[in-house]
Coordinates of C-alpha atoms in Angstrom, one line a residue:
Chain A
M1 CA -0.4 0.2 0.2
E2 CA 2.9 2.6 0.7
A3 CA 3.6 2.3 -2.9
L4 CA 0.0 3.9 -3.7
K5 CA -0.4 7.3 -4.7
K6 CA -3.6 8.5 -3.2
I7 CA -5.7 10.6 -5.4
S8 CA -8.8 11.1 -3.7
D9 CA -10.4 8.9 -0.7
V10 CA -11.5 6.4 -2.6
L11 CA -8.9 5.9 -5.5
W12 CA -5.1 5.4 -5.8
E13 CA -2.6 5.0 -8.2
I14 CA -0.1 2.6 -9.0
P15 CA 2.2 4.7 -11.1
L16 CA 4.2 3.4 -13.9
N17 CA 7.9 2.8 -12.4
R18 CA 6.3 0.5 -9.9
K19 CA 6.6 -2.5 -12.7
N20 CA 9.3 -3.0 -15.8
G21 CA 7.0 -2.7 -18.9
M22 CA 3.9 -0.9 -17.3
R23 CA 2.1 0.5 -20.5
V24 CA -0.1 3.1 -18.5
P25 CA -0.8 3.6 -14.5
A26 CA -3.0 1.3 -12.3
R27 CA -6.0 2.7 -10.8
I28 CA -7.7 1.3 -7.8
Y29 CA -11.7 2.5 -6.8
A30 CA -11.4 1.5 -3.0
S31 CA -12.0 2.8 0.5
E32 CA -9.3 2.9 2.8
K33 CA -10.9 0.1 4.4
L34 CA -11.2 -2.0 1.1
L35 CA -7.8 -1.4 0.1
R36 CA -6.4 -2.7 3.1
G37 CA -8.6 -5.8 2.7
M38 CA -7.0 -6.4 -0.9
E39 CA -4.9 -9.1 -1.3
G40 CA -1.6 -8.3 -2.9
A41 CA -2.2 -10.4 -5.7
V42 CA -5.3 -7.6 -6.8
F43 CA -2.1 -5.0 -7.0
E44 CA 0.4 -7.5 -8.8
Q45 CA -3.0 -8.5 -11.3
I46 CA -3.8 -5.5 -12.1
T47 CA -0.1 -4.1 -12.8
N48 CA 0.5 -7.1 -15.2
V49 CA -3.0 -5.8 -17.2
A50 CA -1.1 -2.2 -17.0
C51 CA 1.6 -3.9 -19.4
L52 CA -0.6 -5.3 -22.0
P53 CA -0.4 -3.8 -25.8
G54 CA -2.7 -1.3 -26.9
I55 CA -3.9 0.0 -23.4
V56 CA -5.8 3.3 -23.3
N57 CA -5.6 5.6 -20.1
F58 CA -5.6 3.4 -16.8
A59 CA -5.9 -0.1 -16.1
L60 CA -8.6 0.0 -13.7
C61 CA -9.7 -2.0 -10.2
M62 CA -13.4 -1.6 -9.3
P63 CA -14.0 -1.6 -5.0
D64 CA -14.8 -5.5 -5.0
G65 CA -11.5 -6.0 -6.3
H66 CA -9.8 -9.2 -5.5
S67 CA -7.5 -12.0 -7.0
G68 CA -8.5 -13.7 -9.8
Y69 CA -6.8 -15.6 -12.3
G70 CA -4.9 -12.8 -15.6
F71 CA -7.1 -10.2 -14.7
P72 CA -8.3 -9.6 -11.2
I73 CA -11.9 -9.8 -10.5
G74 CA -13.2 -6.5 -10.4
G75 CA -10.8 -5.1 -13.6
A76 CA -11.2 -3.4 -16.6
A77 CA -9.2 -2.1 -19.0
A78 CA -9.6 -0.4 -22.9
F79 CA -7.6 -1.3 -25.3
D80 CA -7.1 0.9 -28.9
P81 CA -8.7 -1.9 -31.7
E82 CA -6.1 -1.2 -33.7
T83 CA -3.0 -1.7 -31.7
G84 CA -4.1 -3.7 -28.3
I85 CA -5.1 -7.1 -27.4
I86 CA -8.1 -9.4 -26.5
S87 CA -7.8 -11.4 -24.1
P88 CA -9.9 -14.5 -22.4
G89 CA -8.4 -13.8 -19.4
G90 CA -9.6 -10.2 -19.2
I91 CA -13.2 -12.0 -19.6
G92 CA -13.1 -14.7 -17.7
F93 CA -14.2 -18.4 -18.7
D94 CA -17.6 -17.3 -17.7
I95 CA -18.1 -15.5 -20.2
N96 CA -21.3 -13.3 -20.0
C97 CA -22.0 -14.1 -16.3
G98 CA -24.9 -11.5 -14.6
M99 CA -27.3 -10.1 -12.9
R100 CA -31.0 -10.0 -14.1
L101 CA -33.4 -8.4 -11.8
L102 CA -37.3 -9.2 -12.6
R103 CA -39.9 -7.0 -10.2
T104 CA -43.2 -8.4 -9.4
S105 CA -46.6 -6.2 -8.0
L106 CA -46.5 -8.5 -5.0
T107 CA -45.3 -7.2 -1.4
E108 CA -43.4 -9.4 0.9
E109 CA -46.4 -9.5 3.6
E110 CA -48.3 -10.8 0.3
V111 CA -45.6 -13.6 -0.4
R112 CA -44.3 -14.6 3.0
P113 CA -47.1 -17.4 3.5
R114 CA -46.2 -19.1 0.6
L115 CA -42.8 -18.6 0.8
E116 CA -41.7 -21.8 1.4
E117 CA -44.2 -23.2 -1.8
L118 CA -42.3 -20.6 -4.0
V119 CA -39.2 -21.8 -3.5
D120 CA -39.5 -25.3 -3.4
G121 CA -41.3 -24.7 -6.8
L122 CA -38.8 -22.5 -7.9
F123 CA -35.8 -25.4 -6.6
R124 CA -38.1 -28.0 -8.7
R125 CA -38.3 -25.8 -11.9
I126 CA -34.9 -24.6 -12.4
P127 CA -31.8 -27.1 -12.6
T128 CA -29.2 -26.2 -10.5
G129 CA -25.5 -27.8 -9.3
T130 CA -23.6 -30.3 -11.5
G131 CA -25.5 -32.3 -14.2
S132 CA -28.4 -30.5 -14.3
G133 CA -29.4 -30.5 -17.6
G134 CA -31.4 -27.3 -18.9
L135 CA -34.8 -26.1 -19.3
V136 CA -35.5 -26.5 -22.6
S137 CA -33.7 -29.0 -25.1
V138 CA -32.1 -28.1 -28.0
T139 CA -30.6 -30.1 -30.7
R140 CA -27.2 -29.0 -31.6
D141 CA -28.3 -27.1 -34.9
E142 CA -30.6 -25.2 -33.0
F143 CA -28.1 -24.6 -30.5
R144 CA -26.4 -22.7 -33.3
E145 CA -29.0 -20.6 -34.0
L146 CA -29.5 -19.6 -30.4
I147 CA -26.1 -18.6 -29.8
E148 CA -26.3 -16.2 -32.9
E149 CA -29.7 -14.9 -32.5
G150 CA -29.4 -14.6 -28.6
M151 CA -32.5 -13.5 -26.9
A152 CA -34.0 -12.7 -30.7
W153 CA -34.4 -16.6 -30.6
C154 CA -36.4 -16.8 -27.1
R155 CA -38.5 -13.9 -28.6
R156 CA -38.6 -16.1 -31.9
K157 CA -40.0 -19.5 -29.5
G158 CA -42.1 -17.7 -27.6
Y159 CA -39.8 -17.8 -24.1
A160 CA -39.2 -13.6 -24.3
T161 CA -41.2 -10.8 -25.0
S162 CA -40.1 -7.5 -26.9
R163 CA -39.7 -5.8 -23.5
D164 CA -37.5 -8.0 -22.2
L165 CA -35.2 -7.7 -24.7
E166 CA -35.3 -3.6 -24.4
R167 CA -34.4 -4.3 -21.0
T168 CA -31.4 -6.5 -21.4
E169 CA -27.6 -4.8 -22.5
E170 CA -27.4 -5.0 -25.6
G171 CA -30.7 -6.1 -26.5
G172 CA -29.8 -9.4 -25.5
R173 CA -28.1 -9.7 -29.2
M174 CA -24.2 -9.4 -29.8
D175 CA -24.3 -9.2 -33.8
R176 CA -21.3 -10.4 -34.3
A177 CA -21.8 -14.0 -33.2
D178 CA -20.5 -16.3 -35.7
A179 CA -21.2 -20.1 -34.9
T180 CA -18.6 -21.3 -37.4
T181 CA -16.0 -19.3 -35.2
V182 CA -16.8 -22.2 -32.0
S183 CA -15.7 -25.1 -31.5
E184 CA -17.6 -28.8 -32.1
R185 CA -16.8 -29.5 -28.6
A186 CA -17.8 -26.2 -26.8
I187 CA -21.1 -27.1 -28.7
E188 CA -21.3 -30.5 -27.2
R189 CA -20.9 -29.4 -23.9
G190 CA -23.0 -26.9 -23.8
Y191 CA -26.0 -27.2 -25.9
K192 CA -27.8 -29.1 -23.2
Q193 CA -27.9 -26.7 -20.7
N194 CA -29.9 -23.8 -21.6
G195 CA -31.7 -22.8 -18.7
S196 CA -29.6 -23.6 -15.9
L197 CA -28.3 -22.0 -12.9
G198 CA -24.9 -23.8 -12.3
S199 CA -23.2 -23.5 -8.7
G200 CA -20.3 -21.5 -7.0
N201 CA -21.4 -18.2 -6.7
H202 CA -24.6 -18.4 -9.1
Y203 CA -28.0 -18.0 -7.2
L204 CA -31.7 -17.4 -7.9
E205 CA -32.9 -15.1 -5.4
V206 CA -36.5 -14.0 -3.7
Q207 CA -35.9 -10.3 -2.5
V208 CA -37.5 -6.8 -1.2
A209 CA -37.2 -3.6 -1.6
R210 CA -37.8 -2.6 2.0
A211 CA -39.1 1.3 2.9
E212 CA -36.1 2.2 5.1
N213 CA -33.0 0.6 2.0
V214 CA -34.5 3.2 -0.8
H215 CA -32.0 5.3 -1.2
D216 CA -33.6 7.2 -4.5
G217 CA -37.1 7.2 -4.4
R218 CA -37.7 8.8 -7.9
L219 CA -35.0 6.3 -9.4
A220 CA -36.6 3.4 -8.0
R221 CA -40.1 4.4 -9.2
T222 CA -39.0 4.8 -12.1
F223 CA -36.8 1.4 -12.4
G224 CA -41.2 0.3 -11.2
L225 CA -40.2 0.0 -7.3
D226 CA -43.1 1.9 -6.7
R227 CA -44.5 0.0 -3.4
P228 CA -43.3 -0.7 0.3
N229 CA -41.4 -3.9 0.4
Q230 CA -41.9 -4.9 -3.0
V231 CA -40.7 -8.3 -4.2
V232 CA -38.3 -8.7 -6.6
V233 CA -36.2 -11.8 -8.2
M234 CA -32.5 -11.7 -8.9
I235 CA -30.3 -14.3 -11.0
H236 CA -27.1 -14.4 -11.3
C237 CA -25.4 -17.0 -13.7
G238 CA -23.7 -17.1 -16.9
S239 CA -22.8 -19.1 -20.3
R240 CA -22.5 -22.2 -18.7
G241 CA -20.1 -25.2 -20.0
F242 CA -20.5 -23.8 -23.6
G243 CA -18.7 -20.4 -22.5
H244 CA -15.9 -22.0 -20.5
Q245 CA -15.0 -24.2 -23.5
V246 CA -15.0 -21.4 -25.8
A247 CA -12.8 -19.3 -23.3
Q248 CA -10.4 -22.5 -23.0
D249 CA -10.3 -23.1 -26.6
Y250 CA -8.7 -19.4 -27.5
L251 CA -6.5 -19.5 -24.7
M252 CA -5.0 -22.5 -25.6
K253 CA -5.2 -21.2 -29.3
F254 CA -3.6 -17.9 -28.0
L255 CA -1.1 -19.1 -26.5
G256 CA 0.2 -21.1 -29.5
V257 CA 0.6 -17.5 -31.3
M258 CA 1.1 -15.3 -28.8
G259 CA 4.8 -14.8 -28.5
G260 CA 5.9 -16.7 -32.1
K261 CA 3.4 -15.0 -34.6
Y262 CA 2.8 -11.7 -32.8
G263 CA 5.6 -11.2 -30.7
I264 CA 3.7 -10.4 -27.4
R265 CA 4.7 -11.4 -24.0
V266 CA 2.9 -11.5 -21.1
N267 CA 3.4 -11.4 -17.8
D268 CA 1.0 -14.5 -16.6
R269 CA 0.1 -17.2 -18.8
Q270 CA -3.4 -16.5 -17.9
L271 CA -3.3 -13.2 -19.7
A272 CA -2.5 -14.9 -22.7
C273 CA -4.2 -12.8 -25.8
A274 CA -4.0 -11.8 -29.5
P275 CA -4.0 -8.5 -31.5
F276 CA -8.1 -7.2 -31.9
A277 CA -7.1 -6.9 -35.7
S278 CA -5.6 -10.3 -36.2
E279 CA -8.0 -13.4 -37.5
E280 CA -7.5 -15.1 -34.4
G281 CA -8.4 -12.1 -32.2
R282 CA -11.6 -11.5 -34.4
A283 CA -12.5 -15.1 -34.4
Y284 CA -12.9 -15.7 -30.7
F285 CA -14.5 -11.8 -30.6
S286 CA -17.4 -13.9 -32.5
A287 CA -16.9 -16.8 -30.9
M288 CA -16.9 -14.8 -27.2
Q289 CA -20.1 -13.0 -28.6
C290 CA -21.6 -16.4 -29.3
A291 CA -21.1 -17.1 -25.4
V292 CA -22.4 -13.7 -24.5
N293 CA -25.6 -14.8 -26.4
M294 CA -26.0 -18.3 -24.7
A295 CA -25.6 -16.4 -21.5
F296 CA -28.6 -13.9 -21.8
V297 CA -30.6 -17.0 -23.5
N298 CA -29.7 -18.9 -20.3
R299 CA -31.5 -16.5 -17.8
Q300 CA -34.3 -15.4 -20.2
L301 CA -35.1 -19.2 -19.8
I302 CA -34.8 -19.3 -16.0
I303 CA -36.9 -16.1 -16.1
H304 CA -39.1 -17.6 -17.8
G305 CA -39.7 -20.7 -15.7
V306 CA -39.7 -18.2 -12.7
R307 CA -42.9 -16.6 -14.2
E308 CA -44.4 -19.9 -14.8
V309 CA -43.4 -21.0 -11.0
F310 CA -45.3 -17.4 -9.8
C311 CA -48.2 -17.9 -11.8
D312 CA -48.8 -21.5 -10.7
V313 CA -48.1 -20.6 -6.8
F314 CA -50.5 -17.5 -6.8
G315 CA -52.7 -18.3 -9.0
K316 CA -52.6 -15.0 -11.4
T317 CA -51.3 -14.0 -14.7
E318 CA -47.7 -12.7 -15.3
R319 CA -49.5 -9.5 -16.4
E320 CA -51.6 -9.7 -12.7
L321 CA -48.6 -10.7 -10.8
G322 CA -46.2 -7.6 -12.9
L323 CA -43.6 -10.0 -13.6
E324 CA -41.6 -7.6 -15.4
Q325 CA -38.0 -7.1 -15.9
I326 CA -36.2 -4.3 -14.6
Y327 CA -33.0 -5.3 -16.6
D328 CA -30.3 -7.5 -17.2
V329 CA -26.3 -6.9 -17.1
T330 CA -23.3 -8.7 -18.3
H331 CA -20.2 -8.9 -16.0
N332 CA -17.3 -10.8 -18.5
T333 CA -17.4 -9.3 -21.9
A334 CA -15.2 -7.6 -24.0
K335 CA -17.5 -5.0 -26.0
L336 CA -16.6 -2.1 -29.0
E337 CA -18.0 1.0 -27.1
T338 CA -17.2 4.4 -27.7
H339 CA -15.6 6.9 -25.5
V340 CA -14.6 10.0 -24.9
V341 CA -10.7 10.0 -24.3
G342 CA -8.5 13.1 -24.5
G343 CA -11.7 14.9 -25.3
K344 CA -11.9 12.8 -28.3
E345 CA -14.5 10.3 -29.0
R346 CA -12.9 7.0 -30.0
P347 CA -13.5 3.0 -30.3
L348 CA -12.5 0.8 -27.8
L349 CA -12.4 -2.9 -26.7
V350 CA -13.3 -2.4 -23.3
H351 CA -13.1 -5.5 -21.2
R352 CA -14.7 -5.9 -18.3
K353 CA -13.8 -8.9 -15.5
G354 CA -16.3 -9.0 -12.9
A355 CA -17.4 -5.4 -13.9
T356 CA -20.4 -4.1 -14.5
R357 CA -21.1 -1.5 -17.3
A358 CA -22.7 1.4 -16.1
F359 CA -23.8 3.7 -18.7
A360 CA -25.3 7.3 -17.6
P361 CA -28.1 8.8 -18.4
G362 CA -28.8 10.3 -21.7
M363 CA -26.1 7.1 -23.4
P364 CA -26.8 5.6 -26.4
G365 CA -27.6 2.0 -25.8
L366 CA -29.9 2.4 -23.2
P367 CA -33.8 1.9 -23.5
A368 CA -35.9 5.0 -23.8
E369 CA -37.0 4.8 -20.4
Y370 CA -34.1 4.6 -19.0
R371 CA -32.3 7.6 -20.9
E372 CA -32.8 9.9 -17.8
T373 CA -32.5 7.9 -15.7
G374 CA -29.0 5.9 -16.7
Q375 CA -28.6 2.4 -17.0
P376 CA -29.9 -0.2 -13.8
V377 CA -26.8 -1.4 -12.4
I378 CA -27.6 -4.7 -10.5
I379 CA -24.5 -5.7 -7.9
G380 CA -25.2 -8.8 -5.8
G381 CA -24.4 -9.2 -2.4
S382 CA -24.1 -12.6 -0.4
M383 CA -26.6 -15.0 0.3
E384 CA -26.9 -13.5 3.6
T385 CA -26.9 -9.9 3.6
G386 CA -28.2 -8.7 0.5
S387 CA -28.0 -6.9 -3.2
Y388 CA -28.4 -3.6 -4.6
L389 CA -29.8 -1.7 -7.9
L390 CA -27.9 1.4 -8.3
A391 CA -27.8 3.6 -11.7
G392 CA -25.1 4.5 -13.8
S393 CA -23.5 8.4 -13.3
S394 CA -22.0 10.8 -15.9
G395 CA -18.6 10.3 -13.1
G396 CA -18.6 6.6 -14.9
A397 CA -16.3 8.7 -17.5
E398 CA -13.0 8.0 -16.1
T399 CA -13.5 4.2 -15.7
F400 CA -15.1 4.0 -19.3
F401 CA -18.5 3.3 -17.4
T402 CA -18.0 0.6 -15.4
T403 CA -18.5 -0.1 -11.6
A404 CA -18.0 -2.8 -9.5
H405 CA -20.3 -6.4 -9.8
G406 CA -20.2 -7.9 -6.4
S407 CA -19.4 -8.0 -2.9
G408 CA -15.9 -10.0 -3.5
R409 CA -14.4 -12.4 -1.4
V410 CA -12.6 -12.0 2.3
M411 CA -12.5 -15.7 2.5
G412 CA -10.9 -18.5 0.5
R413 CA -13.7 -21.3 -0.8
R414 CA -12.5 -24.4 1.6
Q415 CA -11.8 -21.6 4.7
A416 CA -15.3 -21.5 4.6
K417 CA -16.2 -24.7 4.3
K418 CA -14.1 -25.5 7.3
K419 CA -15.7 -22.6 8.8
F420 CA -19.1 -22.7 8.5
D421 CA -21.8 -26.0 8.7
G422 CA -24.2 -25.5 5.4
R423 CA -27.3 -27.5 7.1
E424 CA -26.7 -25.0 10.6
L425 CA -26.3 -21.9 8.5
A426 CA -29.3 -22.6 5.9
R427 CA -30.9 -23.5 9.2
R428 CA -29.7 -19.8 11.2
M429 CA -31.3 -18.2 7.6
R430 CA -34.3 -20.0 8.2
E431 CA -34.3 -18.2 11.2
R432 CA -33.6 -14.9 10.3
G433 CA -36.4 -15.5 7.9
I434 CA -34.7 -16.4 4.7
V435 CA -36.2 -19.5 2.9
V436 CA -32.9 -21.7 1.3
R437 CA -33.2 -24.6 -1.1
C438 CA -29.6 -25.9 -2.5
A439 CA -28.4 -28.7 -4.7
S440 CA -25.2 -28.7 -2.1
Y441 CA -24.4 -28.0 1.6
S442 CA -21.1 -27.9 1.1
G443 CA -21.4 -25.4 -1.7
L444 CA -23.8 -23.5 0.9
A445 CA -21.1 -23.1 3.2
E446 CA -18.8 -21.7 0.7
E447 CA -21.3 -18.9 0.2
A448 CA -21.8 -17.7 3.9
G449 CA -22.4 -14.0 4.5
A450 CA -19.1 -13.6 6.5
A451 CA -17.3 -15.0 3.7
Y452 CA -17.8 -11.9 1.6
K453 CA -16.9 -8.4 2.0
N454 CA -19.1 -6.0 3.4
I455 CA -21.7 -5.1 0.3
D456 CA -22.4 -1.4 1.8
E457 CA -19.1 -0.4 1.8
V458 CA -18.5 -1.5 -1.8
V459 CA -21.4 0.1 -3.1
R460 CA -20.9 3.0 -0.9
T461 CA -17.3 3.6 -2.3
A462 CA -18.8 3.3 -6.1
D463 CA -21.5 6.0 -5.5
A464 CA -18.4 8.1 -3.7
A465 CA -16.7 7.5 -6.1
S466 CA -19.3 8.6 -9.0
L467 CA -19.3 5.5 -10.6
S468 CA -22.8 4.8 -10.2
R469 CA -25.4 5.8 -7.5
R470 CA -27.3 4.1 -4.9
V471 CA -30.9 3.3 -5.7
A472 CA -31.9 0.7 -2.8
K473 CA -30.6 -2.3 -1.0
L474 CA -32.7 -5.6 -2.2
I475 CA -32.6 -8.0 1.2
P476 CA -32.9 -11.8 0.2
I477 CA -36.2 -13.9 2.1
G478 CA -35.4 -16.8 -0.3
T479 CA -32.7 -18.3 -2.3
I480 CA -31.8 -21.2 -4.4
K481 CA -28.7 -22.3 -5.3
G482 CA -26.4 -25.2 -6.9
Chain B
M1 CA -2.6 -38.6 -0.1
P2 CA -1.2 -37.7 -3.5
Y3 CA -2.8 -34.4 -3.4
L4 CA -3.7 -31.7 -0.8
F5 CA -5.7 -28.1 -1.6
R6 CA -4.2 -24.6 -1.4
D7 CA -6.2 -22.1 0.7
D8 CA -3.2 -20.0 0.2
I9 CA -3.2 -19.4 -3.4
T10 CA -6.6 -18.1 -4.2
R11 CA -9.8 -16.8 -2.7
A12 CA -12.5 -17.1 -5.0
D13 CA -11.5 -20.2 -7.0
V14 CA -9.9 -23.5 -5.6
A15 CA -6.1 -24.6 -6.2
F16 CA -4.4 -27.7 -5.1
E17 CA -1.2 -29.7 -5.6
A18 CA -0.9 -33.2 -6.6
S19 CA 2.0 -35.3 -6.8
G20 CA 3.4 -38.7 -8.4
R21 CA 6.2 -41.0 -8.6
N22 CA 5.8 -40.6 -12.3
R23 CA 4.3 -38.9 -14.9
E24 CA 1.2 -41.2 -14.7
E25 CA 0.6 -41.0 -11.0
L26 CA 0.7 -37.3 -11.0
F27 CA -2.1 -36.7 -13.8
V28 CA -4.3 -39.5 -12.0
S29 CA -3.8 -37.9 -8.3
A30 CA -4.9 -34.2 -10.3
W31 CA -7.2 -35.7 -11.7
Q32 CA -8.5 -37.3 -8.0
A33 CA -8.6 -33.9 -6.6
L34 CA -10.6 -32.1 -9.3
L35 CA -12.8 -35.2 -8.8
D36 CA -13.0 -34.1 -5.0
V37 CA -13.8 -30.8 -6.0
M38 CA -16.8 -32.1 -8.0
I39 CA -18.1 -34.3 -5.6
E40 CA -17.7 -34.6 -1.6
D41 CA -15.1 -37.4 -1.4
G42 CA -14.7 -37.9 -4.6
G43 CA -17.2 -40.3 -4.7
P44 CA -18.5 -43.6 -4.7
L45 CA -18.5 -44.2 -8.3
E46 CA -19.6 -47.2 -10.0
K47 CA -18.0 -48.6 -13.2
R48 CA -21.1 -48.0 -15.2
T49 CA -19.7 -46.1 -18.3
M50 CA -16.4 -46.3 -19.9
K51 CA -14.1 -43.8 -22.0
T52 CA -11.3 -43.8 -23.7
V53 CA -9.3 -40.8 -24.2
D54 CA -6.2 -39.9 -26.6
L55 CA -4.4 -36.8 -26.1
E56 CA -0.7 -35.4 -27.5
N57 CA 0.9 -32.7 -26.7
K58 CA 4.3 -31.1 -27.4
S59 CA 4.3 -29.7 -23.6
L60 CA 3.6 -31.6 -20.3
E61 CA 2.0 -28.9 -19.1
L62 CA -0.7 -28.2 -21.1
L63 CA -1.1 -32.0 -21.6
L64 CA -2.2 -32.2 -18.1
I65 CA -4.2 -29.0 -18.4
A66 CA -6.2 -30.6 -21.9
F67 CA -6.5 -34.2 -19.5
L68 CA -8.3 -32.7 -16.8
S69 CA -10.5 -30.5 -19.1
E70 CA -11.8 -34.1 -20.2
A71 CA -13.6 -34.4 -16.7
L72 CA -15.1 -31.2 -17.1
F73 CA -16.3 -32.1 -20.9
F74 CA -17.6 -35.1 -19.6
K75 CA -19.4 -33.7 -17.1
D76 CA -20.9 -30.9 -18.7
S77 CA -22.0 -32.7 -22.1
E78 CA -23.3 -36.0 -20.4
G79 CA -23.3 -35.4 -17.3
L80 CA -20.6 -38.0 -16.4
L81 CA -18.4 -38.1 -13.5
L82 CA -15.9 -40.7 -14.4
S83 CA -12.3 -41.9 -12.4
V84 CA -9.1 -42.9 -14.2
D85 CA -8.9 -46.7 -14.6
E86 CA -6.3 -46.9 -16.7
L87 CA -3.5 -44.1 -17.9
S88 CA -0.1 -44.3 -20.2
I89 CA 1.8 -41.4 -21.2
T90 CA 4.6 -42.2 -24.2
E91 CA 7.1 -39.6 -25.4
T92 CA 8.1 -39.8 -28.7
E93 CA 10.2 -37.4 -30.9
N94 CA 9.2 -34.8 -28.3
I95 CA 5.7 -35.3 -28.0
F96 CA 3.6 -36.6 -25.3
R97 CA 0.7 -38.7 -25.8
L98 CA -1.6 -40.0 -23.4
R99 CA -4.2 -42.8 -23.4
A100 CA -6.2 -43.3 -20.7
R101 CA -9.5 -45.2 -20.0
L102 CA -12.1 -44.0 -17.6
A103 CA -14.8 -45.2 -15.8
G104 CA -17.8 -43.9 -14.0
E105 CA -21.4 -43.2 -13.6
T106 CA -24.0 -40.0 -14.4
Y107 CA -24.3 -38.0 -11.6
D108 CA -27.1 -39.0 -9.1
R109 CA -27.9 -36.1 -6.5
S110 CA -30.0 -39.3 -4.5
R111 CA -26.2 -40.6 -4.5
H112 CA -23.9 -38.3 -4.9
E113 CA -23.1 -35.4 -2.4
P114 CA -22.4 -32.5 -4.7
G115 CA -19.3 -30.5 -4.5
T116 CA -18.8 -27.0 -6.5
D117 CA -19.3 -26.9 -10.6
V118 CA -15.9 -26.4 -12.0
K119 CA -15.7 -24.3 -14.7
A120 CA -12.1 -24.2 -16.0
V121 CA -8.4 -25.6 -15.6
T122 CA -6.7 -22.3 -15.3
L123 CA -3.2 -21.5 -16.7
H124 CA -2.9 -19.1 -12.9
H125 CA 0.0 -19.9 -11.0
F126 CA 0.2 -23.7 -13.3
R127 CA 3.2 -25.4 -12.3
L128 CA 4.1 -28.8 -13.4
E129 CA 7.8 -29.9 -12.2
R130 CA 10.3 -32.9 -11.6
T131 CA 11.2 -33.5 -7.5
A132 CA 13.2 -35.4 -5.9
A133 CA 10.3 -37.9 -5.5
G134 CA 9.2 -37.5 -9.1
Y135 CA 6.6 -35.2 -10.6
S136 CA 4.2 -32.0 -8.6
A137 CA 2.1 -29.7 -10.2
T138 CA -0.3 -26.8 -8.8
V139 CA -3.5 -26.1 -10.4
V140 CA -6.1 -23.2 -9.8
L141 CA -9.7 -24.7 -10.7
D142 CA -12.2 -21.6 -11.7
V143 CA -15.4 -22.3 -9.6

């Protein structure tokens, strides 16, 4: 920490001279408390990112930053599309791991009496955990269509409304997705997993926006949170085995060409990359977009299942229950975006790994209804402490409109498993009014609230740094996990 | 135990160190560690399905990553959890060739206590080296 230059109470800089090869300084958005909690590996990894060819302005680390592989989790960096690279290690294996938030017109008081039945129904309906299969079966050829079309495929098949698409980042479809850039192995690994949650930190939660937790009533109302103790559903998952295989395939491909063909050296092999303006770079960009689309579809099919379960349990229609999507955000992507650098607009390839895009009010790419509010940002906390809905703000220009994505771990998984007993944890959560259904109690123990950073501190820091504005904290009352 | 989990390498993911007196033992130990993450205590698995895997690589390191990735492929594509029944590695003209016979069964929630769904075998901190006792490898799994 001694080597860090304090820019403000929530911003720190690692200067160029900290490591040989750094092309730009690294900047870490964190309160002093969050900074002290970050492992040394975070600083090592973010300065490795700062060494990559074509990086623009800064290598960035969000307030929830923690050590990952290649980029730290919570890492973001923009690259010049002509001179810069694209790296699977800057996106993550779980391409388009992301969050979706669905609102209901129900209040906590209306849901409580049916909560057990509701959570049971969700756990039965939504595949979770290892070897789980998916909600919707498709052939390999249909899967190729699905990964090129994204949520447009869901609308065509009756699993999504046009409004669902509008309220999803990129309209739920990346238009450079090309199934011919994806291996047969990736198709084989993922085509049976459409509409499945997975495990680890992935979850589906029933949450409540309590009146005392609404930070900005006007924004909350625009996002459809307009009654006290309103119930919402939050989903966290990604592109499953398909996305993991796409990342693995291209990581190996890039390792083969990075040094010999392109003369690029990296400090960590997990940062293997290729020039974006190369045959291999563009092929990965197209394949990665297929995985982004698959993850959009995955979350859409889960939402479709959630809507069915709510209708069954409450005996009402989707419209009567107000089951409207608020927004869907991606965490692990690289996207071509236009940003202002040095007073001039220029195209940039923005990598976000465990970081959320947070477009400010008025920016292109936002649906009309959110043009004045800025993009809804969904930040998932631990299953015990709660999550947040935020909105993008103009201060985000410093980070290419990027903010935090979660709370970030403070305890290793195995350490958490030794410290907490999954069944005991579920019992304690139930006493506190949170109904839990999970495929794995040991997996549940890994996700104990105490294994994560304080989400309030992360979100407060993102707000103080003007990366995003707090709208409402959402408290879990029901959770299903793999 | 030919493998041990390392809590000091990663917070968000899972790391282990595997060892063996020879290359084959190392690969089997690493596979068993991976299985131990995916299901509690690595089993029990009945030999209901057999699979054969043939892989080759100029690098023994990348061969190990490719081999472990097979476990993830079978898990996601067919819901199969497999253990190593037989394994051989040969080296000719600087190319390592692996043949493995895997045996196991479809994941069954009523009989298997699930662990953590592994997404990928990463190159982060990845290391395979010769030791006085044979071979050792450090592997970080993305979960």
